CSV table of C-alpha atoms in Angstrom, one decimal:
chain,number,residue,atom,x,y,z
A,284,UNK,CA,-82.8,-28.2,-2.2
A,285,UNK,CA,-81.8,-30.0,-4.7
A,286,UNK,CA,-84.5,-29.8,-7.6
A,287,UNK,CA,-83.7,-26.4,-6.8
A,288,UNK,CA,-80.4,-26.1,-7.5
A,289,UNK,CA,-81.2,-28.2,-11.0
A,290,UNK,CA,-83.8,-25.7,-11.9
A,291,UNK,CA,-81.5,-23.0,-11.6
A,292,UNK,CA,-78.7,-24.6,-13.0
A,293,UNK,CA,-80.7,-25.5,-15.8
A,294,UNK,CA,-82.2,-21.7,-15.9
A,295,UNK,CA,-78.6,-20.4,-16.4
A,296,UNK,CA,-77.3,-22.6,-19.0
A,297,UNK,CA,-80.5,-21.7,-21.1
A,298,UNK,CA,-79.8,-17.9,-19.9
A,299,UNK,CA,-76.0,-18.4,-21.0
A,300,UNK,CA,-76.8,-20.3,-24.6
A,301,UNK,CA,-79.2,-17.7,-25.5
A,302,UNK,CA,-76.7,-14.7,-24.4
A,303,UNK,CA,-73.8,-16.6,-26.8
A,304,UNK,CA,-75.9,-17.7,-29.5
A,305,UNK,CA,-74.0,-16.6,-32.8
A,306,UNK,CA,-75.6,-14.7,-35.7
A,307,UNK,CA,-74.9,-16.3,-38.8
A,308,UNK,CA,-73.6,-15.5,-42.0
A,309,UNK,CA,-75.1,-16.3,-45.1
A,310,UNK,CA,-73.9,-14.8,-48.7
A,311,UNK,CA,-77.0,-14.2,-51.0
A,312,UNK,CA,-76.2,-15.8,-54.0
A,313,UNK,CA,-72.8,-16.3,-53.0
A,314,UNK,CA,-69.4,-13.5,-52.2
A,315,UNK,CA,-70.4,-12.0,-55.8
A,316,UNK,CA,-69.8,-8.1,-55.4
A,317,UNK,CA,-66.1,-8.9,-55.3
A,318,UNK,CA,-63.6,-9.1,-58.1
A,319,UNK,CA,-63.9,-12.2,-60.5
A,320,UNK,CA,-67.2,-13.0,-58.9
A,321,UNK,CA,-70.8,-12.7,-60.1
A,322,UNK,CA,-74.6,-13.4,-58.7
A,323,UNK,CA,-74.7,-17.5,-58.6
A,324,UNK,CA,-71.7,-18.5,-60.0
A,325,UNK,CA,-68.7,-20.9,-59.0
A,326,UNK,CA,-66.2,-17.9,-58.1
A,327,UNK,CA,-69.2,-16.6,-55.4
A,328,UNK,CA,-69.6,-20.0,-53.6
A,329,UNK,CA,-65.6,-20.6,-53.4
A,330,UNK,CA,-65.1,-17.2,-52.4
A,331,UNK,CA,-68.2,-17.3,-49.8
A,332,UNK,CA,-66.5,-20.2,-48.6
A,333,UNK,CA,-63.1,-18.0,-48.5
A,334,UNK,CA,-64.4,-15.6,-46.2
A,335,UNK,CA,-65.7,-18.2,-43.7
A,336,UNK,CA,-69.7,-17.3,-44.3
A,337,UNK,CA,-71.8,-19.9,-42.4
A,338,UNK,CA,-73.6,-20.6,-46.0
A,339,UNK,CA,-73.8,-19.4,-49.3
A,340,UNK,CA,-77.0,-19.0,-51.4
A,341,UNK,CA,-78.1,-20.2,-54.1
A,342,UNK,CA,-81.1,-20.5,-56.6
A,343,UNK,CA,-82.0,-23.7,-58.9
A,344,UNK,CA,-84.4,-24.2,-61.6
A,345,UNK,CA,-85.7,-27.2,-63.2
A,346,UNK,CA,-85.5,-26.9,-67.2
A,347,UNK,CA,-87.5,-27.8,-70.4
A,348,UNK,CA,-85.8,-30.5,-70.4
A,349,UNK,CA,-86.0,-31.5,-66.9
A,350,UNK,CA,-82.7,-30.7,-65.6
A,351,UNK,CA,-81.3,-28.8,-62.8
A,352,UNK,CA,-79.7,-25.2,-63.2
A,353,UNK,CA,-78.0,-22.4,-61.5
A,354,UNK,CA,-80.1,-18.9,-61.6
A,355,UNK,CA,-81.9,-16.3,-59.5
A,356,UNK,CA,-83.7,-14.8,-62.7
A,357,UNK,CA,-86.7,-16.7,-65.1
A,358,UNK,CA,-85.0,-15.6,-67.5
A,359,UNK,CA,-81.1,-14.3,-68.4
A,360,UNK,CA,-80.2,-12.6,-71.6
A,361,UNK,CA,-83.8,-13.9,-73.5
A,362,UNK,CA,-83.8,-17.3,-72.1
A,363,UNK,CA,-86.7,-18.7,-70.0
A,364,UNK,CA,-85.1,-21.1,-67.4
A,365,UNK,CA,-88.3,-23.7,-68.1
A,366,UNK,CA,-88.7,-23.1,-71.3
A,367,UNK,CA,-85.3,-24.1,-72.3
A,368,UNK,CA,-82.7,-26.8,-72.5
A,369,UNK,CA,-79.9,-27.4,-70.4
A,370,UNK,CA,-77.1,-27.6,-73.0
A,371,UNK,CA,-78.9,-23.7,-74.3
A,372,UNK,CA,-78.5,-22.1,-70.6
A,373,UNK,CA,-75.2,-23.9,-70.4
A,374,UNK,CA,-73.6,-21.6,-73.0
A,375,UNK,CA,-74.8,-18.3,-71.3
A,376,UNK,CA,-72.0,-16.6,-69.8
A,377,UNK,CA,-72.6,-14.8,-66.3
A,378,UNK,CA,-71.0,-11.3,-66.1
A,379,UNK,CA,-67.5,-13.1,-64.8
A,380,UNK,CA,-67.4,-15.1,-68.0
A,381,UNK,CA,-68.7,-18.2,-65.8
A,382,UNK,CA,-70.8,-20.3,-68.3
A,383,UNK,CA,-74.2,-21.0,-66.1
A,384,UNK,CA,-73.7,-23.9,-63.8
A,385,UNK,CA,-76.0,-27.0,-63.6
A,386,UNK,CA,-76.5,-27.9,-60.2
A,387,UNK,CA,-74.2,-31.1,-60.5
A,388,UNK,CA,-70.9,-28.9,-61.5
A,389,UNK,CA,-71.8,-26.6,-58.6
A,390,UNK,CA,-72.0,-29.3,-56.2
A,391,UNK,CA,-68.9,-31.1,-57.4
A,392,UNK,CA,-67.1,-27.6,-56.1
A,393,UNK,CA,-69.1,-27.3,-53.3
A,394,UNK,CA,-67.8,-30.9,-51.9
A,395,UNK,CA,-64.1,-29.4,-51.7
A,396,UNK,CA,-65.1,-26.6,-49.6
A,397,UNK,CA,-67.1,-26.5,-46.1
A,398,UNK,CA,-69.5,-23.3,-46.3
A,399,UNK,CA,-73.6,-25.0,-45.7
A,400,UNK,CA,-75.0,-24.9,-49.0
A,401,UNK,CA,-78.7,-23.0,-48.8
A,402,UNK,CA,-80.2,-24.0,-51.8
A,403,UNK,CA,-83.4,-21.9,-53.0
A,404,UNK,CA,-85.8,-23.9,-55.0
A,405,UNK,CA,-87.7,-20.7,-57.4
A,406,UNK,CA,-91.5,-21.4,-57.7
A,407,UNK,CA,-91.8,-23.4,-61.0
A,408,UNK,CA,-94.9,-23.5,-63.5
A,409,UNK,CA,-96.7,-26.3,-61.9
A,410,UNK,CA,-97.0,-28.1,-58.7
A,411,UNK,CA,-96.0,-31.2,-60.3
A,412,UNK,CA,-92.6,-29.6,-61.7
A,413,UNK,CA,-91.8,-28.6,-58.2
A,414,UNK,CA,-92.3,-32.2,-57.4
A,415,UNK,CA,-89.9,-33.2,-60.0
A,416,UNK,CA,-87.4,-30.7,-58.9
A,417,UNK,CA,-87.2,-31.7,-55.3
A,418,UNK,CA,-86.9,-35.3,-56.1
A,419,UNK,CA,-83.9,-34.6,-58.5
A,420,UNK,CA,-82.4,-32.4,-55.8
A,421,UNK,CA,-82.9,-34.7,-53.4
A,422,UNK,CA,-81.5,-37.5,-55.2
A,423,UNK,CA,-78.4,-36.2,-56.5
A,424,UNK,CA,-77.4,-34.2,-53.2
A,425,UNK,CA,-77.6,-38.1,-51.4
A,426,UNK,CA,-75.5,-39.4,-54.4
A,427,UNK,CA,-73.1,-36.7,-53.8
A,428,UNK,CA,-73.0,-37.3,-50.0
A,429,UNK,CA,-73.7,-33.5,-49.4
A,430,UNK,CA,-76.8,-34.5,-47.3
A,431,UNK,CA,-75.0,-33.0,-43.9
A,432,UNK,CA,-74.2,-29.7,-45.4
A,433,UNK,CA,-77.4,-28.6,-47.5
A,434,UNK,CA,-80.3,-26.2,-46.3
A,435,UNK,CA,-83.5,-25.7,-48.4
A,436,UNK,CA,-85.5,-22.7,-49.1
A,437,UNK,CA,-88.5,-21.9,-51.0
A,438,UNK,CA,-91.2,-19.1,-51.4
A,439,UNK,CA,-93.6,-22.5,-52.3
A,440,UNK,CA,-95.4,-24.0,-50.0
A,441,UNK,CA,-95.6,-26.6,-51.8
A,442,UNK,CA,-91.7,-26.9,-52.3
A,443,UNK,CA,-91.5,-26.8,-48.5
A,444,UNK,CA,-93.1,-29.9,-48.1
A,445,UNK,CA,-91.6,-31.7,-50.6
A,446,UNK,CA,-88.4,-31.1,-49.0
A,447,UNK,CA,-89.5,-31.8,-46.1
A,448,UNK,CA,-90.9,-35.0,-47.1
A,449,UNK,CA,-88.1,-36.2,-49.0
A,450,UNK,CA,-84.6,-34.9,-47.6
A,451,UNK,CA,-83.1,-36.8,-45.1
A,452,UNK,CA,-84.9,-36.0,-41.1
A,453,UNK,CA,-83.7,-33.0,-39.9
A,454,UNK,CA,-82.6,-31.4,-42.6
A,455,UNK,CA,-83.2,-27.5,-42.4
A,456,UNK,CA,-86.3,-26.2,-44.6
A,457,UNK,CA,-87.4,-22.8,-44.4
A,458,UNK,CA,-90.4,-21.0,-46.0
A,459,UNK,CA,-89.8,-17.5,-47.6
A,460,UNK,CA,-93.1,-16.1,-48.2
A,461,UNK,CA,-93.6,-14.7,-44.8
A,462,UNK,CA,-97.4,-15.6,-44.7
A,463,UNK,CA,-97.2,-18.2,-42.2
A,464,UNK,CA,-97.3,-17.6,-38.4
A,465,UNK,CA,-94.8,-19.6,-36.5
A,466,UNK,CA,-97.1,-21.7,-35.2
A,467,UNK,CA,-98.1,-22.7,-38.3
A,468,UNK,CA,-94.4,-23.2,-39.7
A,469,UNK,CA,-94.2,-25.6,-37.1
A,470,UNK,CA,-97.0,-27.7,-37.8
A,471,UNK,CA,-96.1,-28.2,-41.5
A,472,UNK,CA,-92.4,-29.1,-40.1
A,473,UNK,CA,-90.7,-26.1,-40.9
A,474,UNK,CA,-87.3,-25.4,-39.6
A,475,UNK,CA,-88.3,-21.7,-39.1
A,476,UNK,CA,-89.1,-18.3,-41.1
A,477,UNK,CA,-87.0,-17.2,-43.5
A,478,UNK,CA,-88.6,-13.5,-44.1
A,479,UNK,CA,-87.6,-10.4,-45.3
A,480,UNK,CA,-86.2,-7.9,-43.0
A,481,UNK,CA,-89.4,-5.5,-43.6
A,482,UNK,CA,-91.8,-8.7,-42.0
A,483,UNK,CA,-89.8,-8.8,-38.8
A,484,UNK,CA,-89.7,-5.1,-38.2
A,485,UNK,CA,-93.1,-4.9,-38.6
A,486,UNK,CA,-93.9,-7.7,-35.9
A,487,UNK,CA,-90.8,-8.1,-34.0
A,488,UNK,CA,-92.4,-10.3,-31.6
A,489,UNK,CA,-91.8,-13.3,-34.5
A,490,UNK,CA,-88.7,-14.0,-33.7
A,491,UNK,CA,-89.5,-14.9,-30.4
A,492,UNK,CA,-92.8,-16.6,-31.1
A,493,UNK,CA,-90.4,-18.4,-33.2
A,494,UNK,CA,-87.7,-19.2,-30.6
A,495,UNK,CA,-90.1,-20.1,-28.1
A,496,UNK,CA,-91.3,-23.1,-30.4
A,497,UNK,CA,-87.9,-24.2,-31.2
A,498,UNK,CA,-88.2,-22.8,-34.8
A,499,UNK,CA,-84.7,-20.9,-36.2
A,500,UNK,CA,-84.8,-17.2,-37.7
A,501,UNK,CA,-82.9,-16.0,-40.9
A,502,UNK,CA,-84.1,-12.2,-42.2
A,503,UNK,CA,-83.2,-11.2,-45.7
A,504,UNK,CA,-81.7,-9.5,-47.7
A,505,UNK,CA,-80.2,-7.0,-44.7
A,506,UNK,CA,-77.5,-4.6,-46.8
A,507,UNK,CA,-76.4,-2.1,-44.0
A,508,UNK,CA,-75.0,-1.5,-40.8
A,509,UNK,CA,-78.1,-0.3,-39.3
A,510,UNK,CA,-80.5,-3.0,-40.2
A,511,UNK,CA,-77.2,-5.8,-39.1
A,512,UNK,CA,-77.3,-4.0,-35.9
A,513,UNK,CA,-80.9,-4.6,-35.7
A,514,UNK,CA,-81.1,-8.1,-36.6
A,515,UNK,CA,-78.4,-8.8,-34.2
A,516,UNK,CA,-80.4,-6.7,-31.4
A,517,UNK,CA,-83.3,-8.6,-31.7
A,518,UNK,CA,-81.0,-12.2,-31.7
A,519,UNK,CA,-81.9,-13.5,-35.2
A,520,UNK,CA,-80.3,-16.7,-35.6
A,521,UNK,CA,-79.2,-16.3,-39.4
A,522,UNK,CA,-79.0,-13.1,-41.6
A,523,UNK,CA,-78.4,-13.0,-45.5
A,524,UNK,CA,-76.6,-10.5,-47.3
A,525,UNK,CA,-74.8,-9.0,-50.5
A,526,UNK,CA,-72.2,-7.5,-47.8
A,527,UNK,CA,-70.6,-10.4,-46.1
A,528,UNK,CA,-67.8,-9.0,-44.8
A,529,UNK,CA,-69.9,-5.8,-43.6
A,530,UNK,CA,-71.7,-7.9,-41.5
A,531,UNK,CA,-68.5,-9.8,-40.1
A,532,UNK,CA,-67.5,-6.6,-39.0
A,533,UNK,CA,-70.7,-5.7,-37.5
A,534,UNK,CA,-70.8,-9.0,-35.6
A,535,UNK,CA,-67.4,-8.7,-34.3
A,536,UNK,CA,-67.8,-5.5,-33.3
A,537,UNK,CA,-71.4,-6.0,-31.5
């Protein structure tokens, strides 16, 4: 009588945290289409961070000189990312007047606010420069005691297991590509798939293959209130967007 009462007391609470389990909020490349904002800059993680959003993302890349920048693109207004210096990018202004952040300054701002920090590493030239790049990351995220609040993201594989190698144990890593099975996500120590919205809408059954092995779900980039109201639907556990407050709405609303 007992073990059966425990097994369906234990049934329900799993029944119950699935039922309550939260969608999350991340703003791609921070709360930019908003005044004094733009894509990757300061004013889109503070104001990410404004709005509550679970996270805020953001892309890095390692330069010539072997130093850690803020950007989505390989190149802004006629400059390669790796095949310039960091002083060079540094006097590029975003379209908010913003010069381009190095990953220190955008750390420093990030440790006065609270929003996760979901740092995309872009695939670099070489294997070994993605190497470089994670250690640098790693490094000067610990020195900055922002170890508790950072996720990583990459469409490398190779990235991915760097991280995942070097950051702290159980520190989120996703893979973006969305060529792995969740099975095999798992066995590289993946925190879960990180796909675009098209890959999950094409296999729905992902997420729960996903769910089922104890891996965590985030779809991107998911712009409307149709595709919000299938990502929540199907129970995804994270969803990125340029519409923040959109899907805040949707979520309240649901």
């Amino acid at each position: 009588m007992n073990i059966k009462r425990l097994f369906f007391a234990g049934a329900f609470a799993l029944f119950v945290s699935q039922i309550s389990a939260q969608t999350n909020v991340i703003a791609h490349r921070g709360f930019w289409k908003t005044d004094g904002s733009a894509q990757n800059s300061i004013a889109a993680l503070v104001k990410a961070d404004s709005i509550n959003c679970y996270g805020s993302e953001f892309d890095v890349w390692l330069t010539k000189d072997n130093k850690l920048i803020v950007n989505h693109d390989a190149s802004f207004m006629g400059q390669r990312m790796e095949d310039s210096n960091y002083e060079q990018l540094q006097k590029l202004r975003l379209k908010n007047g913003e010069t381009m952040p190095g990953l220190s300054d955008y750390l420093a701002e990030a440790s006065k606010l609270k929003t996760k920090l979901i740092l995309e590493l872009k695939e670099q030239s070489s294997a070994e420069r993605e190497s470089e790049a994670v250690k640098k990351i790693v490094a000067m995220v610990h020195d900055m005691k922002l170890e508790d609040r950072m996720e990583y993201i990459s469409f490398s594989k190779h990235a991915v297991k760097e991280f995942i190698r070097l950051a702290p144990q159980n520190t989120p890593v996703y893979y973006l590509k969305g060529d792995l099975t969740p099975a095999q996500l798992k066995e590289i120590g993946a925190s879960g798939a990180d796909y675009h919205l098209s890959v999950f809408q094409k296999n729905p059954q992902l997420i729960t293959e996903c769910h089922q092995l104890g891996l965590k779900v985030n779809v991107w980039t998911v712009n409307n209130t149709e595709d919000f109201q299938w990502c929540i639907t199907n129970q995804v556990d994270f969803i990125t967007t340029n519409e923040p407050i959109t899907l805040q709405n949707a979520l309240k609303n649901k």
